[in-house]
Coordinates of C-alpha atoms in Angstrom, one line a residue:
M456 CA 23.5 -78.5 23.0
K457 CA 22.6 -81.7 23.7
K458 CA 25.4 -83.5 25.9
Y459 CA 26.5 -86.4 23.5
L460 CA 27.0 -83.7 21.0
E461 CA 29.2 -81.7 23.2
V462 CA 31.0 -85.1 23.9
Y463 CA 31.5 -85.8 20.2
Q464 CA 32.6 -82.3 19.1
L465 CA 35.1 -82.2 22.5
I466 CA 36.6 -85.4 20.5
V467 CA 36.8 -84.3 17.0
N468 CA 38.4 -80.6 18.1
E469 CA 41.0 -83.0 20.0
I470 CA 41.5 -84.9 17.0
Q471 CA 41.3 -81.6 14.8
T472 CA 44.1 -80.3 16.9
G473 CA 46.5 -83.1 17.5
V474 CA 45.8 -83.9 20.9
R475 CA 44.6 -87.5 20.1
K476 CA 46.6 -89.1 17.3
A477 CA 45.7 -91.5 14.5
G478 CA 45.8 -95.2 16.8
D479 CA 44.9 -93.7 20.2
R480 CA 42.9 -95.5 22.1
L481 CA 39.6 -93.5 23.4
P482 CA 38.9 -93.8 27.1
S483 CA 36.6 -96.8 28.1
I484 CA 33.0 -95.6 28.1
R485 CA 33.1 -95.7 32.2
Q486 CA 36.2 -93.7 32.1
M487 CA 34.9 -90.8 29.7
S488 CA 31.9 -91.2 31.6
T489 CA 33.9 -90.1 34.8
M490 CA 35.8 -87.8 33.4
L491 CA 33.4 -85.6 31.6
G492 CA 30.9 -86.1 34.5
V493 CA 28.3 -87.1 32.1
S494 CA 26.5 -90.6 31.9
K495 CA 27.4 -94.1 30.5
N496 CA 24.8 -93.4 27.8
T497 CA 25.9 -90.1 26.8
V498 CA 29.0 -91.7 26.4
I499 CA 27.6 -94.4 24.4
I500 CA 25.7 -92.3 22.0
A501 CA 29.2 -89.9 21.2
Y502 CA 31.0 -92.7 20.5
H503 CA 28.7 -94.1 18.2
L504 CA 28.3 -90.9 16.3
L505 CA 32.3 -90.9 16.0
L506 CA 32.3 -94.5 14.7
E507 CA 29.8 -93.6 12.2
E508 CA 31.4 -90.5 11.0
R509 CA 34.5 -92.8 10.5
W510 CA 36.7 -90.8 12.9
V511 CA 37.3 -94.0 15.2
I512 CA 37.4 -97.9 15.0
T513 CA 36.2 -100.4 17.1
K514 CA 38.7 -103.8 18.1
F515 CA 37.0 -106.6 19.6
K516 CA 37.2 -106.5 23.5
S517 CA 40.0 -103.5 23.5
G518 CA 37.7 -100.5 22.6
Y519 CA 37.6 -97.6 20.2
Y520 CA 40.8 -95.9 18.1
I521 CA 41.1 -93.2 16.4
I522 CA 41.9 -93.8 12.9
G523 CA 44.4 -91.9 9.9
K524 CA 42.1 -89.2 9.7
Q525 CA 40.1 -89.1 6.0
Y526 CA 39.8 -85.2 6.4
D527 CA 42.8 -82.8 6.3
D528 CA 42.3 -81.0 9.8
R529 CA 42.4 -77.6 8.3
F530 CA 39.2 -78.0 6.2
Q531 CA 37.1 -80.4 8.0
N532 CA 34.1 -78.8 8.8
I533 CA 31.2 -81.2 10.4
T534 CA 30.4 -78.5 13.0
S535 CA 27.4 -79.5 15.9
E536 CA 25.0 -77.9 13.8
F537 CA 25.7 -80.4 11.0
V538 CA 25.5 -82.9 13.4
N539 CA 22.2 -82.0 14.6
A540 CA 20.6 -81.3 10.7
Y541 CA 21.7 -84.8 10.3
N542 CA 19.7 -86.2 13.3
G543 CA 16.8 -87.8 11.6
I544 CA 17.8 -87.7 8.2
G545 CA 18.6 -91.2 8.5
L546 CA 14.8 -92.5 8.3
L547 CA 15.0 -90.7 4.8
G548 CA 18.3 -92.5 3.8
Q549 CA 17.0 -95.8 4.2
Q550 CA 14.0 -95.4 2.3
L551 CA 16.2 -94.7 -0.7
T552 CA 18.8 -97.1 -0.3
H553 CA 16.8 -100.2 1.7
T554 CA 14.8 -102.7 0.0
Y555 CA 12.1 -103.8 2.3
Q556 CA 9.0 -106.2 1.3
H557 CA 7.1 -104.3 4.3
K558 CA 7.2 -100.6 4.3
P559 CA 4.0 -99.4 6.1
G560 CA 6.3 -96.8 7.4
D561 CA 7.2 -95.1 3.9
G562 CA 6.6 -91.7 3.0
R563 CA 5.3 -92.3 -0.7
Y564 CA 2.4 -94.3 -2.4
A565 CA 3.3 -97.4 -4.1
Q566 CA 4.6 -97.7 -7.9
D567 CA 1.7 -99.9 -8.9
F568 CA -0.6 -96.7 -8.4
M569 CA 2.2 -94.9 -11.5
K570 CA 1.2 -97.5 -14.0
S571 CA -1.9 -95.3 -15.5
L572 CA 0.9 -92.4 -16.2
C573 CA 2.5 -94.6 -18.9
L574 CA 5.9 -93.3 -18.0
H575 CA 7.5 -96.0 -20.7
R576 CA 6.1 -94.0 -23.4
Y577 CA 8.7 -91.1 -22.6
L578 CA 11.4 -93.3 -21.6
P579 CA 11.5 -95.9 -24.6
H580 CA 14.9 -96.8 -24.0
L581 CA 14.4 -97.9 -20.6
N582 CA 12.6 -101.3 -19.4
G583 CA 12.1 -103.5 -16.5
E584 CA 14.5 -102.9 -13.8
S585 CA 16.0 -99.2 -15.1
L586 CA 12.3 -98.3 -15.6
L587 CA 11.5 -99.3 -11.7
A588 CA 14.5 -97.1 -10.7
C589 CA 13.6 -94.3 -12.4
L590 CA 10.3 -93.8 -10.5
E591 CA 12.0 -94.1 -6.8
Y592 CA 14.1 -91.6 -5.3
G593 CA 16.9 -93.7 -5.8
D594 CA 20.3 -94.0 -4.0
P595 CA 21.2 -90.4 -2.5
A596 CA 24.7 -91.1 -4.0
G597 CA 23.3 -91.0 -7.6
Y598 CA 22.1 -93.4 -10.2
I599 CA 24.5 -96.3 -9.5
P600 CA 24.9 -97.4 -13.0
L601 CA 25.9 -94.1 -14.0
R602 CA 28.2 -93.7 -11.0
S603 CA 30.0 -96.8 -12.2
N604 CA 30.3 -95.6 -15.8
V605 CA 31.7 -91.9 -14.9
V606 CA 34.4 -93.9 -12.4
S607 CA 35.1 -95.9 -16.0
L608 CA 35.2 -92.7 -17.9
L609 CA 37.3 -90.9 -15.3
K610 CA 40.0 -94.3 -15.1
A611 CA 40.1 -93.7 -18.7
R612 CA 41.5 -90.5 -18.4
E613 CA 44.1 -91.3 -15.1
L614 CA 41.7 -90.8 -12.4
N615 CA 41.7 -94.0 -10.4
I616 CA 38.4 -94.0 -8.1
N617 CA 35.7 -96.1 -7.2
K618 CA 32.2 -95.6 -6.7
D619 CA 32.5 -94.4 -3.1
N620 CA 34.5 -91.3 -3.9
L621 CA 31.9 -90.3 -6.1
L622 CA 28.6 -88.2 -5.9
M623 CA 26.2 -87.1 -8.3
S624 CA 24.9 -83.6 -8.3
A625 CA 22.5 -81.4 -10.1
G626 CA 25.3 -79.6 -11.8
T627 CA 28.3 -78.0 -11.2
N628 CA 26.7 -75.1 -9.7
H629 CA 24.6 -77.5 -7.1
S630 CA 28.3 -79.1 -6.4
L631 CA 29.7 -75.9 -5.6
D632 CA 27.1 -74.8 -3.4
L633 CA 27.1 -78.4 -1.3
I634 CA 31.1 -77.6 -0.8
I635 CA 30.7 -74.0 0.2
R636 CA 27.9 -75.4 2.8
H637 CA 30.1 -78.2 4.0
F638 CA 33.4 -76.7 4.3
L639 CA 32.9 -72.8 5.1
N640 CA 31.6 -70.8 8.0
K641 CA 30.7 -66.8 7.6
G642 CA 33.7 -64.8 7.8
D643 CA 35.8 -67.7 6.1
S644 CA 38.0 -66.7 3.5
V645 CA 38.6 -68.4 0.1
L646 CA 40.9 -67.7 -2.7
V647 CA 39.3 -67.5 -6.8
E648 CA 40.5 -66.5 -9.5
S649 CA 39.8 -62.9 -11.0
P650 CA 38.7 -63.1 -13.6
G651 CA 37.0 -66.2 -12.8
Y652 CA 33.5 -68.2 -12.7
Y653 CA 31.1 -65.5 -11.6
P654 CA 28.1 -67.5 -10.5
L655 CA 30.4 -68.7 -8.0
F656 CA 31.5 -65.0 -6.1
S657 CA 27.4 -64.5 -5.9
K658 CA 27.3 -67.8 -4.1
L659 CA 30.2 -67.2 -1.8
D660 CA 28.8 -63.1 -0.9
F661 CA 25.4 -64.7 -0.2
A662 CA 27.0 -67.2 2.5
G663 CA 29.2 -64.4 3.9
I664 CA 32.5 -65.8 2.6
K665 CA 35.3 -63.4 2.4
R666 CA 36.4 -63.5 -1.3
L667 CA 40.8 -62.9 -2.0
S668 CA 41.3 -62.9 -5.4
I669 CA 44.8 -63.8 -7.4
E670 CA 44.9 -62.7 -11.0
R671 CA 44.7 -65.3 -13.6
R672 CA 46.7 -64.0 -16.7
Y673 CA 47.4 -65.4 -20.1
Y674 CA 50.3 -67.2 -18.7
G675 CA 49.0 -68.0 -15.3
Y676 CA 49.6 -66.4 -12.3
D677 CA 51.9 -64.2 -10.6
L678 CA 53.4 -67.4 -8.2
H679 CA 54.9 -65.3 -5.8
D680 CA 51.9 -63.1 -5.2
L681 CA 50.0 -66.8 -4.6
E682 CA 52.3 -68.1 -1.9
M683 CA 52.0 -64.5 -0.2
I684 CA 48.5 -64.7 0.2
F685 CA 48.6 -68.4 1.2
E686 CA 51.0 -66.9 3.7
K687 CA 49.4 -64.1 4.7
R688 CA 45.8 -64.1 4.3
S689 CA 45.1 -68.4 5.2
P690 CA 42.4 -69.0 2.7
K691 CA 40.6 -71.9 3.5
I692 CA 39.7 -73.1 -0.2
F693 CA 41.1 -72.3 -3.3
F694 CA 38.3 -72.7 -6.4
L695 CA 40.0 -72.7 -9.5
Q696 CA 39.9 -74.0 -13.4
P697 CA 43.0 -75.6 -14.4
Y698 CA 41.9 -76.2 -18.2
A699 CA 40.1 -74.5 -20.7
H700 CA 39.0 -71.6 -18.3
N701 CA 36.1 -69.7 -18.0
P702 CA 36.2 -66.9 -19.2
T703 CA 39.4 -66.7 -20.6
G704 CA 39.8 -70.3 -22.4
T705 CA 43.3 -70.8 -20.7
D706 CA 45.2 -73.8 -19.3
L707 CA 47.7 -73.6 -16.7
P708 CA 51.2 -74.4 -17.5
Q709 CA 52.6 -77.7 -15.8
E710 CA 54.8 -75.7 -13.5
H711 CA 52.3 -73.8 -11.7
L712 CA 50.1 -77.0 -11.3
K713 CA 53.3 -78.0 -9.5
K714 CA 53.6 -75.1 -7.7
I715 CA 49.9 -74.5 -6.7
S716 CA 50.1 -78.5 -5.4
M717 CA 53.0 -77.9 -3.5
L718 CA 51.9 -74.3 -1.8
C719 CA 48.2 -76.0 -0.9
K720 CA 50.4 -79.0 1.0
K721 CA 52.5 -76.6 2.8
Y722 CA 49.7 -73.9 3.8
K723 CA 46.8 -76.6 4.0
V724 CA 44.4 -75.1 1.8
L725 CA 41.7 -76.9 0.1
I726 CA 41.7 -77.3 -3.8
V727 CA 38.0 -77.1 -5.4
E728 CA 39.1 -78.0 -9.1
D729 CA 36.2 -77.6 -11.9
D730 CA 36.7 -79.0 -15.0
P731 CA 33.7 -78.3 -17.3
F732 CA 35.2 -79.3 -20.5
L733 CA 36.3 -82.8 -19.2
L734 CA 34.9 -85.0 -22.1
T735 CA 36.2 -82.7 -25.0
R736 CA 39.1 -81.5 -24.0
K737 CA 42.6 -83.3 -24.3
G738 CA 44.8 -84.9 -21.4
E739 CA 44.3 -86.3 -17.6
A740 CA 41.3 -85.3 -15.7
S741 CA 42.8 -83.9 -12.6
Y742 CA 46.5 -83.3 -11.9
F743 CA 45.9 -82.6 -8.6
Y744 CA 43.6 -85.4 -6.9
H745 CA 46.4 -87.8 -6.9
S746 CA 49.2 -85.3 -5.3
S747 CA 49.5 -84.9 -2.1
A748 CA 47.7 -81.4 -2.2
P749 CA 43.8 -81.9 -0.3
T750 CA 41.6 -81.9 -3.5
I751 CA 37.9 -82.1 -4.4
Y752 CA 37.6 -82.6 -8.4
L753 CA 34.3 -81.3 -9.9
S754 CA 32.8 -81.8 -13.6
S755 CA 29.7 -82.1 -15.6
F756 CA 27.7 -82.8 -18.6
S757 CA 26.4 -79.6 -19.4
K758 CA 28.9 -78.1 -21.3
T759 CA 29.0 -81.4 -23.7
L760 CA 25.5 -82.7 -23.7
T761 CA 22.3 -80.3 -22.7
A762 CA 22.5 -78.0 -19.5
S763 CA 18.7 -79.1 -18.7
F764 CA 20.0 -82.5 -17.9
R765 CA 21.4 -80.3 -14.6
C766 CA 23.6 -83.8 -14.2
G767 CA 27.3 -83.2 -12.2
F768 CA 29.4 -85.1 -10.2
I769 CA 32.1 -84.5 -7.4
V770 CA 35.4 -87.0 -6.6
A771 CA 36.4 -87.0 -2.8
S772 CA 37.4 -89.0 -0.6
S773 CA 34.8 -91.5 0.9
A774 CA 35.1 -89.8 4.1
I775 CA 33.9 -86.5 2.1
I776 CA 31.7 -88.1 0.0
Q777 CA 29.6 -89.7 2.7
S778 CA 29.5 -86.7 4.7
L779 CA 28.2 -84.6 1.5
T780 CA 25.7 -87.2 0.6
K781 CA 24.0 -86.4 3.8
L782 CA 23.8 -83.0 3.3
K783 CA 22.6 -83.3 -0.4
L784 CA 19.8 -85.7 1.5
I785 CA 19.0 -82.9 3.5
T786 CA 18.8 -79.8 1.1
I787 CA 17.3 -81.8 -2.5
I788 CA 17.3 -85.6 -1.0
N789 CA 18.2 -86.7 -4.3
T790 CA 19.2 -85.6 -7.9
S791 CA 17.1 -87.2 -11.3
S792 CA 17.2 -90.7 -11.4
I793 CA 15.7 -90.3 -14.9
N794 CA 18.1 -87.5 -16.0
E795 CA 20.8 -89.9 -14.7
A796 CA 19.6 -93.2 -16.3
I797 CA 18.9 -91.3 -19.8
I798 CA 22.7 -90.3 -19.7
N799 CA 23.6 -93.7 -18.6
D800 CA 21.9 -95.0 -21.7
L801 CA 23.7 -92.8 -24.0
I802 CA 27.0 -94.3 -22.4
Q803 CA 26.2 -97.8 -22.3
N804 CA 25.1 -97.7 -25.8
G805 CA 27.7 -95.4 -27.5
T806 CA 25.9 -92.4 -28.2
L807 CA 27.6 -90.3 -25.8
F808 CA 31.4 -90.6 -27.4
E809 CA 30.1 -90.4 -31.2
H810 CA 28.7 -86.9 -29.9
I811 CA 32.0 -86.3 -28.0
N812 CA 33.9 -87.1 -31.2
L813 CA 31.6 -85.2 -33.3
L814 CA 32.2 -82.3 -30.4
K815 CA 35.7 -82.1 -30.4
K816 CA 35.8 -82.3 -34.4
Q817 CA 33.2 -79.0 -34.2
F818 CA 35.4 -77.3 -31.2
S819 CA 38.5 -77.7 -33.3
E820 CA 37.2 -75.9 -36.5
K821 CA 35.5 -73.2 -34.5
A822 CA 38.1 -72.6 -32.8
S823 CA 40.1 -72.2 -36.0
S824 CA 37.8 -69.7 -37.6
M825 CA 37.5 -67.9 -34.5
L826 CA 40.7 -67.1 -34.3
N827 CA 41.1 -66.5 -38.1
A828 CA 38.3 -64.2 -37.6
L829 CA 39.2 -62.2 -34.6
A830 CA 42.8 -61.3 -36.5
T831 CA 40.5 -59.4 -39.0
I832 CA 40.1 -56.8 -35.8
P833 CA 43.0 -54.3 -35.2
N834 CA 44.7 -54.0 -32.0
I835 CA 43.3 -57.4 -30.4
T836 CA 45.6 -60.2 -29.2
P837 CA 43.5 -63.2 -27.8
Y838 CA 44.8 -65.1 -24.8
P839 CA 46.1 -68.7 -25.8
H840 CA 42.8 -70.8 -26.4
N841 CA 42.3 -74.5 -25.4
P842 CA 40.3 -76.1 -28.7
G843 CA 38.4 -78.3 -26.3
G844 CA 36.8 -75.2 -24.7
L845 CA 34.0 -72.9 -25.3
Y846 CA 36.0 -69.8 -24.8
T847 CA 38.8 -66.8 -25.8
W848 CA 39.4 -63.9 -24.1
F849 CA 41.1 -60.4 -25.3
H850 CA 41.2 -57.2 -23.8
I851 CA 40.0 -54.0 -25.3
T852 CA 39.9 -50.4 -24.8
T853 CA 36.6 -49.4 -25.1
D854 CA 34.4 -49.6 -22.0
D855 CA 33.2 -53.4 -22.1
K856 CA 29.8 -52.8 -20.2
K857 CA 29.2 -49.8 -22.5
L858 CA 30.0 -52.0 -25.7
A859 CA 27.8 -54.9 -24.4
A860 CA 24.9 -51.8 -24.1
I861 CA 25.1 -50.7 -27.5
A862 CA 25.3 -54.6 -28.8
R863 CA 22.1 -55.3 -27.0
D864 CA 20.3 -52.1 -29.4
N865 CA 21.7 -54.4 -32.4
D866 CA 20.1 -57.6 -30.7
I867 CA 23.7 -58.8 -29.9
F868 CA 24.6 -60.2 -27.0
L869 CA 27.9 -59.8 -25.9
A870 CA 29.7 -60.8 -22.4
P871 CA 32.0 -58.2 -20.8
G872 CA 34.9 -59.1 -19.4
S873 CA 34.3 -56.3 -16.0
L874 CA 31.8 -59.1 -14.8
F875 CA 34.2 -61.8 -14.5
F876 CA 36.5 -60.1 -12.4
S877 CA 36.4 -60.8 -8.4
G878 CA 36.6 -57.0 -6.6
K879 CA 39.0 -55.0 -8.9
I880 CA 38.1 -54.4 -12.7
S881 CA 41.4 -54.5 -13.9
Y882 CA 40.7 -53.9 -17.4
S883 CA 37.8 -54.6 -20.0
A884 CA 37.4 -57.4 -22.2
L885 CA 35.4 -59.6 -24.0
R886 CA 34.5 -63.3 -23.7
I887 CA 33.5 -64.6 -26.9
N888 CA 32.3 -68.0 -27.6
K889 CA 33.7 -69.6 -30.5
F890 CA 29.8 -71.3 -31.7
F891 CA 28.2 -67.9 -31.5
L892 CA 30.5 -65.6 -33.3
D893 CA 28.7 -65.0 -36.4
E894 CA 29.4 -62.4 -39.1
M895 CA 27.1 -59.7 -37.7
S896 CA 28.6 -60.0 -34.7
L897 CA 32.1 -59.8 -36.2
K898 CA 31.0 -56.9 -38.2
F899 CA 30.3 -55.2 -34.7
L900 CA 33.2 -55.7 -33.4
Q901 CA 35.3 -54.5 -36.3
T902 CA 33.4 -51.6 -36.0
Y903 CA 33.1 -50.8 -32.6
I904 CA 36.5 -52.2 -30.8
N905 CA 38.9 -49.8 -29.7
K906 CA 37.2 -47.1 -31.2

């Protein structure tokens, strides 16, 4: 490791462990050089990196001071490997965020040579600066007008943030991937819901992360079990979906949200809150974000517009967003300005809100018809269902995987509950999407369930 990175990591570790606290003055460049036996230039570069990553501030003619940590010391994870990876990415960032009149160092060809594509034909609602913006990589944090509109949407749902707290992603799966890469190292433990979001399980396994599980029941969790996991197993992150949960369709009760917040603060566990049905469900955006528990909030447009847009967003402290933006630059450079501009146009012209109001009505009607239909099947009890979500869930005595195989032979796709469990499969179940419970599917379930 380069010397300046060793100095940087040493100081970060001292901040994280409480050796150096907010308000402490760092030794002068000369003093630190002498203390560590390194050159003054090495210390200068290390201090500048601390300044860039917002661990310190400078005071005129006074020196460098530790600032109030914007990362909780339990889950801060800017490793030396990350710092090495970030070196050089600044050049790309300059191309994306700065407008230069003269740019012989640029890595692309000029926009003038794109005119023959006539892209305006395919984007008729975009013109002038909006169209030009779509022909560039754009701001690495995402299309600026859309970020502003998402901030407004969230404020209307009692999540008071600004654009520095928001990063656009290529959907929730991309958001989860960024968080796993950023905060977790191989061998770390995290807590997931079971049943829960199975694509997350695969991502964690691929990264070598240990999955701990808490059973998501019709009423929520066993809160005693939850505290025991935090106390005995020390997970670094708790991944959860409080509202319109996938796959059970349930909401966590208010008293559970309050207890989760208290426990995560007590045991310094980072909450990663996934909210795919924000736009169709009722209530505030996030219970946790403005609590004292460390929280990152995720949502997307995939469940309410179209999955092919691959557009989501991450809400976190400005320091975390700044670091995740660098990771986004390293991994995919940027999300699609064209997709984000189309979504922004849907918001600006009111189409999104008209669509959402129609969806809410349809969601409610479909929920009612689904529950009435399922009531014709003996011996099943669907879990409480948030009408703003897509799913309901119920136990069955039949082997759910075998039932799904029989269904496939009848040209019917079922989602067996066993796929959604993390680790031990507690029981057989089915997840039903209320938009696809047609007459043929219902007749199949009436014939084969619990027989």
